[in-house]
Coordinates of C-alpha atoms in Angstrom, one line a residue:
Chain W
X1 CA 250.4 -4.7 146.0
X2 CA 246.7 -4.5 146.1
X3 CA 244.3 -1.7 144.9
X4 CA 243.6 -0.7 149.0
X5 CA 247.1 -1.3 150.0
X6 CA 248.3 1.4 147.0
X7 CA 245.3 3.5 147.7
X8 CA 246.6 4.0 151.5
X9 CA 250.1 4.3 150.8
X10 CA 249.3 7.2 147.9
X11 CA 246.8 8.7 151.2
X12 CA 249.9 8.2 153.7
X13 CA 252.1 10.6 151.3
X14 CA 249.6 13.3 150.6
X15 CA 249.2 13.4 154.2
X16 CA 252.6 13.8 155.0
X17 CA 253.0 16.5 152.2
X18 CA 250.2 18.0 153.9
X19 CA 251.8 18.2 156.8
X20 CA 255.7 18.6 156.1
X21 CA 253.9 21.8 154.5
X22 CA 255.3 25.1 157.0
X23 CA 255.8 29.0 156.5
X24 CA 259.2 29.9 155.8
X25 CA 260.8 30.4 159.0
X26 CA 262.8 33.4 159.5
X27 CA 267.0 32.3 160.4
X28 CA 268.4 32.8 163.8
X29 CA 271.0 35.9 163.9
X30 CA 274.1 34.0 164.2
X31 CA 277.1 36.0 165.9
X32 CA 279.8 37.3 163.4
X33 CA 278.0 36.1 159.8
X34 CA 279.3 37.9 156.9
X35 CA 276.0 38.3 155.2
X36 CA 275.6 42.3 155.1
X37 CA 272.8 43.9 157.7
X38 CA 270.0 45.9 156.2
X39 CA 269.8 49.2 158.4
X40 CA 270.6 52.5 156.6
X41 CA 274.1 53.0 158.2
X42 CA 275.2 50.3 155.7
X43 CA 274.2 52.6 152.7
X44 CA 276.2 55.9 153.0
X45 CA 275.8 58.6 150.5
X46 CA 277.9 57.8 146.9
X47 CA 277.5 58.4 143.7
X48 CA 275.1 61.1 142.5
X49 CA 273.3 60.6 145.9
X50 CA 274.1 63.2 148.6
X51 CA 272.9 63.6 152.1
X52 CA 272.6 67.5 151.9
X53 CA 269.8 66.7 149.8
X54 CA 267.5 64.0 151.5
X55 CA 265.0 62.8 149.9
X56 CA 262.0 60.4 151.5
X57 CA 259.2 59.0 149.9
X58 CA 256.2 57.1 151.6
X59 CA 253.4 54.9 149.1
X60 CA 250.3 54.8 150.9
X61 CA 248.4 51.2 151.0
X62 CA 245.4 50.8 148.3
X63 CA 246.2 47.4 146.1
X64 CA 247.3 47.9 142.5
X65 CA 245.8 51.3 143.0
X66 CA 248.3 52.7 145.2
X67 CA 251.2 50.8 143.4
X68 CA 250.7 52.4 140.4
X69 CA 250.1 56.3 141.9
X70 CA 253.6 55.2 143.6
X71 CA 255.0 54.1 140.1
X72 CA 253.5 57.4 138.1
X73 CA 255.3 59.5 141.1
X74 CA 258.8 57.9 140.6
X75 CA 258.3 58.6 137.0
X76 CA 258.0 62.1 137.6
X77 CA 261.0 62.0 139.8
X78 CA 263.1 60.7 137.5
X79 CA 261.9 63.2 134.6
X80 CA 262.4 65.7 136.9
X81 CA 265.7 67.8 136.4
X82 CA 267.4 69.3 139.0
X83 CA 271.2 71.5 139.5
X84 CA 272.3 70.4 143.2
X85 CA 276.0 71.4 144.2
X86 CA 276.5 72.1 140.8
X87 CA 275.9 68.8 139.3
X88 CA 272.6 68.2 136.7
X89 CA 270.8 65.2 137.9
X90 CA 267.6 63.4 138.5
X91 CA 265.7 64.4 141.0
X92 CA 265.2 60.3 141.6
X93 CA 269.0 60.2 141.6
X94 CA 268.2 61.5 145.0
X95 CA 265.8 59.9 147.0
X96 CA 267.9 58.3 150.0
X97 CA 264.3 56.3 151.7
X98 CA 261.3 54.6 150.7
X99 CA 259.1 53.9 153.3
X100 CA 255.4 52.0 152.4
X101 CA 252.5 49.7 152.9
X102 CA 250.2 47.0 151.4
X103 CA 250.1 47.9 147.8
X104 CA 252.6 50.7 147.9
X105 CA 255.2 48.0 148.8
X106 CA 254.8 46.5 145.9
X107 CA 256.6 49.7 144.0
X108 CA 259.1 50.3 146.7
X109 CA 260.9 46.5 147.2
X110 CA 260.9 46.5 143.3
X111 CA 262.5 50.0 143.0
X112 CA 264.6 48.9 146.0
X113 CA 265.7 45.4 144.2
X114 CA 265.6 46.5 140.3
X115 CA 266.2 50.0 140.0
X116 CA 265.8 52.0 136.8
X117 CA 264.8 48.4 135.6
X118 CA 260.9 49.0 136.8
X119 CA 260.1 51.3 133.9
X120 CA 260.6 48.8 131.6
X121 CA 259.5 45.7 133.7
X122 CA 256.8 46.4 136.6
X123 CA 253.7 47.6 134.3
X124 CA 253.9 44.2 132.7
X125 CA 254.9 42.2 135.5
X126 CA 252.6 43.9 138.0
X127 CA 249.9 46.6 137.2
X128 CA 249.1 44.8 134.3
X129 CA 248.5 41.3 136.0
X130 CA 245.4 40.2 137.3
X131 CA 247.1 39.1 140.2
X132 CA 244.1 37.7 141.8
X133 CA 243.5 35.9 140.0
X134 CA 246.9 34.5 139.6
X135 CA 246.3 33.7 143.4
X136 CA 242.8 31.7 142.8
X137 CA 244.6 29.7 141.0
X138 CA 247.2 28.8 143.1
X139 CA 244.9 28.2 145.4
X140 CA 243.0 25.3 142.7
X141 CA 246.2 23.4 142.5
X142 CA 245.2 20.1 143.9
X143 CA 248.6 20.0 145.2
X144 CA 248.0 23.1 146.9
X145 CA 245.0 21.4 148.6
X146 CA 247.1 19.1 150.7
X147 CA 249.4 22.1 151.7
X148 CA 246.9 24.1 152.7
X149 CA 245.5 21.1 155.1
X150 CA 248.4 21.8 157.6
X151 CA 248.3 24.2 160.4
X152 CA 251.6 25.6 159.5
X153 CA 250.8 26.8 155.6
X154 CA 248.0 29.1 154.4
X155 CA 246.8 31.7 151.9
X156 CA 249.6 33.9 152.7
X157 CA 252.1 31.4 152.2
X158 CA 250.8 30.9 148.5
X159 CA 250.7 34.3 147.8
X160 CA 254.1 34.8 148.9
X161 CA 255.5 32.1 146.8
X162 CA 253.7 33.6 143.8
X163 CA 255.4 37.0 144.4
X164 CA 258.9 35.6 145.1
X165 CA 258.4 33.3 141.6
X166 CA 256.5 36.4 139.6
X167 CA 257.5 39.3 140.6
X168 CA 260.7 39.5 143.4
X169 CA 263.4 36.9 141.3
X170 CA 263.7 35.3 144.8
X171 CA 265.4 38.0 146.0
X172 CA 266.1 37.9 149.8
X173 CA 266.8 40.8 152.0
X174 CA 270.9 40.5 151.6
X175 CA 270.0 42.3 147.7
X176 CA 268.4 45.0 149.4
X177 CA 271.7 45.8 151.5
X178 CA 274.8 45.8 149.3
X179 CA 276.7 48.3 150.6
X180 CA 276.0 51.6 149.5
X181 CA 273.1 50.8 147.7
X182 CA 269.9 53.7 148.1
X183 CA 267.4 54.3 148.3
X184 CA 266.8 52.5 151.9
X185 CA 263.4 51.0 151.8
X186 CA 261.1 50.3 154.8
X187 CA 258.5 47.6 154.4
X188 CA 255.9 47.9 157.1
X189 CA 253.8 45.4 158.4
X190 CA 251.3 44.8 161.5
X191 CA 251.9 43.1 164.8
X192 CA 248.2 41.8 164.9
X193 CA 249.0 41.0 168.5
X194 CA 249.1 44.3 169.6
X195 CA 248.5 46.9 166.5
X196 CA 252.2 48.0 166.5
X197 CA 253.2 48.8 163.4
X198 CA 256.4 46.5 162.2
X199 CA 259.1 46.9 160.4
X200 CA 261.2 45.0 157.6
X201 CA 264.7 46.3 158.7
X202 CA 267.7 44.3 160.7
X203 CA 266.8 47.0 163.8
X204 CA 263.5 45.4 163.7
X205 CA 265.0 41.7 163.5
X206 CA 267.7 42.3 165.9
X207 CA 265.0 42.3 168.7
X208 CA 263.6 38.9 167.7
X209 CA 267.3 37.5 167.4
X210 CA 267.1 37.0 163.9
X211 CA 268.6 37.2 160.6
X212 CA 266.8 39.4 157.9
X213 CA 269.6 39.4 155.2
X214 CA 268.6 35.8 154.3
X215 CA 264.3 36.4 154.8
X216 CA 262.4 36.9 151.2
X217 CA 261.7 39.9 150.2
X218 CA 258.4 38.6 149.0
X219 CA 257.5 37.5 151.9
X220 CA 257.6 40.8 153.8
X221 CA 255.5 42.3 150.6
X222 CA 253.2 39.9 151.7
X223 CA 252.6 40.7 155.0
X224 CA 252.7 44.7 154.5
X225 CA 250.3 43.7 152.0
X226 CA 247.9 40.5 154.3
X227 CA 244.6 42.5 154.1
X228 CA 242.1 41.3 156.8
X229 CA 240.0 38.5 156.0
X230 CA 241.4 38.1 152.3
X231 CA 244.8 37.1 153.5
X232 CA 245.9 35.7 156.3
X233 CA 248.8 36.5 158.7
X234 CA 252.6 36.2 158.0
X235 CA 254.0 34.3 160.9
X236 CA 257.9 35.2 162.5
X237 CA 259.4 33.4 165.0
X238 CA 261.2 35.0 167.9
X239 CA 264.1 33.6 168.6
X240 CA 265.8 33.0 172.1
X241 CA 267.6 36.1 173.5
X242 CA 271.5 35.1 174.8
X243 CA 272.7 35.5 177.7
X244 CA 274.1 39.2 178.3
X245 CA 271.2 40.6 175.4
X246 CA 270.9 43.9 175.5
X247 CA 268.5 46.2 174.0
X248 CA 269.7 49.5 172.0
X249 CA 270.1 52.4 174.5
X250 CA 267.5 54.3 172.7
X251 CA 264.9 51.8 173.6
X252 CA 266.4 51.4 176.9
X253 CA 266.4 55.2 177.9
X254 CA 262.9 55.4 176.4
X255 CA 261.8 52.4 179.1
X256 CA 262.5 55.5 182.0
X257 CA 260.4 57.8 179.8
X258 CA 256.6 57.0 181.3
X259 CA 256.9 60.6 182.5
X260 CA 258.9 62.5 180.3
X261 CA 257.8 61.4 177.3
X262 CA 254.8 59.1 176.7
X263 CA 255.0 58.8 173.0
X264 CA 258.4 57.5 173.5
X265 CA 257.7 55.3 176.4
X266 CA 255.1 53.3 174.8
X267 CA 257.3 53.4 171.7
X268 CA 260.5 51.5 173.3
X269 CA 257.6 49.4 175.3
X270 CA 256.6 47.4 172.2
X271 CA 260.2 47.1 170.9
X272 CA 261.1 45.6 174.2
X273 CA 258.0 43.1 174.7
X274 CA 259.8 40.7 172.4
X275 CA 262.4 40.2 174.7
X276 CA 260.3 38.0 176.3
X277 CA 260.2 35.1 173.7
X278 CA 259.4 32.1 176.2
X279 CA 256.1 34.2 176.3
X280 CA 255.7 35.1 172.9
X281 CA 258.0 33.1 170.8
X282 CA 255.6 33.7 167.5
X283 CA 254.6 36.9 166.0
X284 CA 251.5 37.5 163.2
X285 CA 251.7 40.5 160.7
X286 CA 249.0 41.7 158.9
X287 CA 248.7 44.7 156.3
X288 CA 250.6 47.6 157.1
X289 CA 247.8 49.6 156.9
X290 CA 246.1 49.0 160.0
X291 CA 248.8 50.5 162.3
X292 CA 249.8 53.7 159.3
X293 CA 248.5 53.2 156.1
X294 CA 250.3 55.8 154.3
X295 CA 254.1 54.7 155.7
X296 CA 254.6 58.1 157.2
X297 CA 255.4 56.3 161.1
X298 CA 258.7 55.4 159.9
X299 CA 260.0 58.6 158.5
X300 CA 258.5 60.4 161.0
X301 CA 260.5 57.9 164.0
X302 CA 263.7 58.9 162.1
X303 CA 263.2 62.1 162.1
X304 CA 262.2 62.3 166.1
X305 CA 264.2 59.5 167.9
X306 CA 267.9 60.0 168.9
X307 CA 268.4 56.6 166.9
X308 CA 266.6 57.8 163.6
X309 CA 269.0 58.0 161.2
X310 CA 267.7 61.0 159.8
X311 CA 267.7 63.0 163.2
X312 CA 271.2 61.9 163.7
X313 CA 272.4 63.6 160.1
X314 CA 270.7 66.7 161.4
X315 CA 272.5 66.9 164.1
X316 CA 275.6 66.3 162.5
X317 CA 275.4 68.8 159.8
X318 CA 274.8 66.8 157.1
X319 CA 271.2 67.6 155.6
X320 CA 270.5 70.9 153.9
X321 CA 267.5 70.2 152.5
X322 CA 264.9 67.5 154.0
X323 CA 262.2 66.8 151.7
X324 CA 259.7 64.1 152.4
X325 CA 257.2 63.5 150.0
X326 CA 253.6 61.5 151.0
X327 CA 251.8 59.2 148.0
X328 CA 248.7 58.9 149.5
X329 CA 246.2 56.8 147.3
X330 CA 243.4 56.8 150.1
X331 CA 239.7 56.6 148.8
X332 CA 236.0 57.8 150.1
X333 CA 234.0 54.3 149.5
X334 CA 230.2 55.1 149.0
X335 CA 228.8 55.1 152.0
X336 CA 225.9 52.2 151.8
X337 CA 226.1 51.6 155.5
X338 CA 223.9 54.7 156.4
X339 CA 220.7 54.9 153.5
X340 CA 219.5 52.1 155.3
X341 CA 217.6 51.7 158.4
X342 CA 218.3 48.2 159.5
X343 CA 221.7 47.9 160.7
X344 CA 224.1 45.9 159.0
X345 CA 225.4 42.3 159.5
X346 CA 227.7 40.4 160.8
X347 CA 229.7 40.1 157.8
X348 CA 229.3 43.9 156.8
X349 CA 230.4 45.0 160.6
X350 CA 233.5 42.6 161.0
X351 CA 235.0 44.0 157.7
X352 CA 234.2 47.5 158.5
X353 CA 235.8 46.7 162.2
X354 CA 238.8 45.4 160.6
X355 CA 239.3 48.0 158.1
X356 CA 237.4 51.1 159.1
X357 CA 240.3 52.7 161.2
X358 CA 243.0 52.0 158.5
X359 CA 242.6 55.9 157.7
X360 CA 241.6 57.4 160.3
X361 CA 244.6 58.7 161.1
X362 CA 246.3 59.3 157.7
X363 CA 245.7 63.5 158.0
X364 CA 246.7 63.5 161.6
X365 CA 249.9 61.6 161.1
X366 CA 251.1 64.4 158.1
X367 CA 249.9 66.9 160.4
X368 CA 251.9 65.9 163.2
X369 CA 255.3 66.2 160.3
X370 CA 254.2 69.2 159.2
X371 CA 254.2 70.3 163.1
X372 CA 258.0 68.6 163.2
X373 CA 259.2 71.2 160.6
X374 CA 257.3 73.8 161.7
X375 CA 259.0 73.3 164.4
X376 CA 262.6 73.2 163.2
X377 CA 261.9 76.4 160.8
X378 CA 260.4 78.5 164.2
X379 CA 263.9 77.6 166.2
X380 CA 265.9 78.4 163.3
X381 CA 264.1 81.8 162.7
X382 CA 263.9 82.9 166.4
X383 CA 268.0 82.4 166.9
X384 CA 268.3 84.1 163.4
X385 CA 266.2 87.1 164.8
X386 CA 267.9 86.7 168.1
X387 CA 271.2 86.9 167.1
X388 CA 270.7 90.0 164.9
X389 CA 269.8 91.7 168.0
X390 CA 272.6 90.7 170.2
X391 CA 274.7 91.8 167.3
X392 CA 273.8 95.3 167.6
X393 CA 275.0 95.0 171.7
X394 CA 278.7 96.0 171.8
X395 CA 280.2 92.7 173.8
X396 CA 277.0 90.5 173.6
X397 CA 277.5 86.5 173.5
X398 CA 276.9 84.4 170.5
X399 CA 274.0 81.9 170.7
X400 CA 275.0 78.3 170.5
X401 CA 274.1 77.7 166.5
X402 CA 271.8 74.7 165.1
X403 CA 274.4 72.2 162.8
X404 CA 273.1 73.7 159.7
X405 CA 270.1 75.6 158.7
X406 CA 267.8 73.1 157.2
X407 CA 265.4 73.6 154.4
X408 CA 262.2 71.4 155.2
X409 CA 260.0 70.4 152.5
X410 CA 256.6 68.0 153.4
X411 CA 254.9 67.2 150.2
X412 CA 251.4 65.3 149.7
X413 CA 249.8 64.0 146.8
X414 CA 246.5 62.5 147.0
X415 CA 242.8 62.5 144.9
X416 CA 241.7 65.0 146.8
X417 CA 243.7 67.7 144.9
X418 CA 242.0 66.8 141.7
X419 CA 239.7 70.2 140.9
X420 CA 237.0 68.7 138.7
X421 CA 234.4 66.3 141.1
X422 CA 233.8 64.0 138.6
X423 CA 237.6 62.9 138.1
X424 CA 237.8 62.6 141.5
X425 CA 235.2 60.9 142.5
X426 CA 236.1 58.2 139.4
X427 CA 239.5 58.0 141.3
X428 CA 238.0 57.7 144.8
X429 CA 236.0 55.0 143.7
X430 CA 238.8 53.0 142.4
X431 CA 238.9 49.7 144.2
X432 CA 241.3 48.3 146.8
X433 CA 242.1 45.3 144.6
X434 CA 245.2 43.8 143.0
X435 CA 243.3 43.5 139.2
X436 CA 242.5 46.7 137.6
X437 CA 241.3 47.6 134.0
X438 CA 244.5 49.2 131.7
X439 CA 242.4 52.4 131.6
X440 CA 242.7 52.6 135.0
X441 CA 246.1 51.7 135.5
X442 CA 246.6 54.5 132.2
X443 CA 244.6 57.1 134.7
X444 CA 246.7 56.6 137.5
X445 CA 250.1 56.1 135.8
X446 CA 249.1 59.9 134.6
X447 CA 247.4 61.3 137.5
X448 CA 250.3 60.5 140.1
X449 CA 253.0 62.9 138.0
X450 CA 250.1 66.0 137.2
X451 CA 249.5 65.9 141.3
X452 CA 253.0 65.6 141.9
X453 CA 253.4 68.5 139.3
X454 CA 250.8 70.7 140.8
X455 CA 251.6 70.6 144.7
X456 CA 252.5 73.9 145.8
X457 CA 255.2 72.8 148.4
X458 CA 257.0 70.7 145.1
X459 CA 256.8 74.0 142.9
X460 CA 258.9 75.3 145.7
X461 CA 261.4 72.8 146.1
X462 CA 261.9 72.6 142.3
X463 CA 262.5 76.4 142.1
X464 CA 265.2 76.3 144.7
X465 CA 266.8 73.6 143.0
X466 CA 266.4 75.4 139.3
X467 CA 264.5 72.3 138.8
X468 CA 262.1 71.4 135.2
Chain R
X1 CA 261.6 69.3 170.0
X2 CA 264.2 69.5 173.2
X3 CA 267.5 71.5 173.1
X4 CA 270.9 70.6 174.4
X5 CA 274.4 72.0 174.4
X6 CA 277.7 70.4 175.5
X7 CA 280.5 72.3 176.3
X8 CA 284.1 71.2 176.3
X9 CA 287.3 73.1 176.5
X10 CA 287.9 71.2 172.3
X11 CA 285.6 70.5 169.5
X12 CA 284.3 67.0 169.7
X13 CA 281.9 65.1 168.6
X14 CA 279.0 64.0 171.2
X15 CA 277.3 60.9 171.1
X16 CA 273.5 60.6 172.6
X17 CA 272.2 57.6 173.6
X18 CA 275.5 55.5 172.0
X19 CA 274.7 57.2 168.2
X20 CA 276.8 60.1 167.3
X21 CA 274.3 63.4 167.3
X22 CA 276.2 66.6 166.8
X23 CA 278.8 68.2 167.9
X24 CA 280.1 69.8 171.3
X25 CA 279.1 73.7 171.6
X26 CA 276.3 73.6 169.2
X27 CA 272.5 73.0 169.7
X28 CA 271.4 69.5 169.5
X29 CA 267.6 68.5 168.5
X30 CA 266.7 65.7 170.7
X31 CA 263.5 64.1 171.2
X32 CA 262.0 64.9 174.8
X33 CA 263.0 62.6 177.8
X34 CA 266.0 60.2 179.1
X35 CA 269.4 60.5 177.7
X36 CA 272.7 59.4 178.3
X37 CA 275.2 62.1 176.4
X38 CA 279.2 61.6 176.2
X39 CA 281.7 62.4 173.5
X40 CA 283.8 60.5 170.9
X41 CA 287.3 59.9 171.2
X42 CA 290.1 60.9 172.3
X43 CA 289.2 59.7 175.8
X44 CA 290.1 62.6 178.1
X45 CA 287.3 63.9 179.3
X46 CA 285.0 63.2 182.5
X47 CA 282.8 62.2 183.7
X48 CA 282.7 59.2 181.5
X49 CA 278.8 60.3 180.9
X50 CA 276.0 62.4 182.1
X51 CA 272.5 60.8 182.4
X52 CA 270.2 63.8 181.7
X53 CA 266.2 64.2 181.8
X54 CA 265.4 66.6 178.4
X55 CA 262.3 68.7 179.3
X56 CA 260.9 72.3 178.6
X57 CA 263.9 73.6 176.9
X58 CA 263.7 75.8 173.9
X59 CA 266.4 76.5 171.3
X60 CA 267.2 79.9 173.0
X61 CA 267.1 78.4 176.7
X62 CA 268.6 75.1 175.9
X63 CA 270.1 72.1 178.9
X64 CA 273.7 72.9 179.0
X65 CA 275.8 70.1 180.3
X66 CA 279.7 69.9 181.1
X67 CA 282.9 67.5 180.5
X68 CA 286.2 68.5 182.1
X69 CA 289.1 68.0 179.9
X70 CA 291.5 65.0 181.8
X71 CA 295.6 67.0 182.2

């Protein structure tokens, strides 16, 4: 064979490497498979794990930064002693849902996956890791090159790969749901189409036909965690719907709701647009951060809709205390934008239009819980005070009764609690990066437990629960 | 928050929207808007369901909503 002839065949193969190169496509949901479904019916309450004490956490987005305030935090958790129902346990022993974005997912899916194994394993296999730079380098492969030449593979794709090989064991999605495994965690994403946020559970996946138990759980770390412009986009495919599909009846009764209920409406309105997959037979997620960035949505939309599964223990008397806890590594970046007077570039205003909203509503969106159990704990005193005074009318009725009385507990952690300006501002200016110095990772690892520690609304769940 | 109360001549468990959400006779926190309420088994009640519209209840003037007991 001659020098050209070897030269084009060796060029014929790279190319077709190049382009047999393709995301991993999410599996079709296939009718009766025995593979387990990842929705938090499948994980009932055993063990040391009760439902009268419910137990959520959310880990905000923020890189390695927010990973590690989440790590510190379950750390505290699981030093944390508590007597519930007479039995000595960890308060960790309790958490029922983990709910997070970008950086935060990072904690969670290992938590989710490993257990009590991430004290010994995550520092070294993740806050430690300069995992940028573990990317770069991926992305030098020659090999990686070609693969990176088709339409079908990119950045994210590499990334993903890394994180399955480095960090997730190839664990897919089925891991996450052996039965009565907890706690139940929710990896959140963005529908760049439309800003919805999305999320990583089979509800989600039952709308686009498909199969999560068999999807990585890398891969949906890297899409809560695609930050705009570094990363790009996770791609899903939406699958046809059968004949006779039907939506759930919560989303259905929500599509009547344009009235009634606005919040709902819109909510069952993006669930249901994916019903239409000759339309839009391909979805794109970015970082979770852009539609909630501290994971709050979730909890929040199971605490509100008749489908939430923690509305629906309320109602059936089965939580006594709810207590939700909010790991919020947000950040105050200088402002540079402002000392000057010519305005910035194109470069400086396309970041800032990607990622300036990614907060914005972090303190409205734990303002609008804290409304939620304000709520709950006005209702529950005004038929407490009610009742009292029809008990003092000879022959009065008694007033229909709430399941149980429910003790509600919103906790949130974040820099801003720190007293002394200089410490915070050293933690506010942290950066939103996956390669930080071991001091820092040392700061955080001890700053998540002494806010934790600190928060009034904690110092009054641990007193009820004769915690220390 | 929206209020509702089912009342049946037995105890039974009601299910909103096709998820199990309380019980009959006792308050039941639903989120605002369309619902379709009916209760769990046995199945000797009627109607089969009630479509209801939740709005401006409070948990002292809640919806109250009826199933007959089938003979």
């Amino acid at each position: 064979m001659s020098w050209t002839s070897s030269r084009s065949l060796l060029a014929a193969a790279l190319l077709l490497l190049a382009g047999c190169a393709h995301w991993v496509v999410n599996d079709p949901l296939v009718a009766g498979r025995p593979a387990p479904d990842y929705r938090f019916e499948r994980a009932p309450a055993t063990g040391k794990n009760t439902n009268s004490l419910f137990v959520c956490l959310t880990f905000s987005g923020g890189g390695t930064r927010a990973a590690a305030l989440a790590y510190g935090v379950l750390e505290k958790l699981r030093q944390t002693r508590i007597t519930w129902k007479g039995e000595e346990k960890s308060l960790l022993d309790e958490v029922d849902c983990i709910s997070s974005i970008s950086g935060g997912s990072f904690t969670a899916a290992y938590y989710g996956l490993f257990g009590a194994r991430i004290f010994e394993e995550f520092r070294p296999r993740f806050l430690d890791v300069n995992v940028e730079r573990a990317l770069v380098a991926r992305a030098a492969n020659p090999l990686n090159w070609l693969r990176l030449v088709s339409p079908n593979f990119d950045r994210i794709d590499l990334a993903a790969e890394y994180y399955d090989e480095a960090i997730f064991e190839g664990k897919r999605f089925e891991a996450l749901a052996e039965p009565g495994r907890r706690p139940f965690v929710i990896l959140n994403a963005t529908n760049l189409a439309n800003g919805e946020r999305f999320e990583f559970t089979q509800d989600q996946f039952d709308v686009l036909v498909s199969d999560l138990s068999t999807f990585p759980v890398a891969r949906a770390v890297a899409a809560s965690s695609a930050f705009p412009f570094l990363l790009s986009p996770v791609s899903l495919k939406n699958y046809p719907h059968p004949a006779g599909f039907t939506l759930p009846r919560d989303i259905r009764e929500g599509l009547n709701d344009y009235e009634a209920n606005r919040r709902r409406y819109y909510w069952a309105r993006n669930r249901a647009l994916y019903v239409d997959d000759a339309r839009l037979p391909y979805l794109h997620l970015m970082d979770g951060g852009l539609a909630d960035n501290i994971g709050l949505r979730p909890i929040e939309a199971a605490y509100r809709r008749t489908s939430g599964f923690i509305r629906r223990l309320m109602n059936e008397g089965e939580i006594e205390k709810l207590v939700i806890i909010v790991v919020n590594a947000g950040t105050q970046s200088l402002d540079t934008i402002s000392a000057k007077e010519n305005p910035p570039g194109v470069d400086v205003v396309a970041v800032k239009t990607a990622t300036v909203a990614m907060g914005n509503y972090t303190a409205e969106t734990i303002e609008v819980m804290k409304e939620l159990r304000e709520t709950r704990e006005r209702a529950q005193r005004n038929l407490a005070a009610c009742q009292r005074r029809l008990t003092e009318c000879p022959g009065a009725p008694t007033l229909p009764r709430l399941a149980t009385e429910i003790e509600p507990y919103v906790v949130e952690i974040n820099f801003e609690a720190i007293a002394d300006p200089a410490r915070r501002a050293w933690f506010w200016h942290l950066p939103t990066s996956f390669n930080l110095t071991p001091e820092q990772v040392n700061a955080l690892l001890a700053v998540g437990p002494e806010l934790l520690g600190a928060a009034p609304e904690f110092k009054e769940l641990l007193e009820s629960l004769g915690g220390r | 928050m929206e209020y509702l109360v089912v009342h049946f001549p037995r105890s039974r468990r009601v299910k909103v929207d096709d998820e199990f959400n309380g019980r009959t006779d006792e308050l039941i926190e639903l989120e605002a808007g369309s619902h379709l309420v009916t209760l769990g088994p046995p199945d000797n009640f009627s109607p089969d369901e009630r479509r209801i519209i939740l709005k401006d209840t409070s948990e002292l003037e809640p919806r109250e909503i009826d199933f007959e007991l089938d003979e």
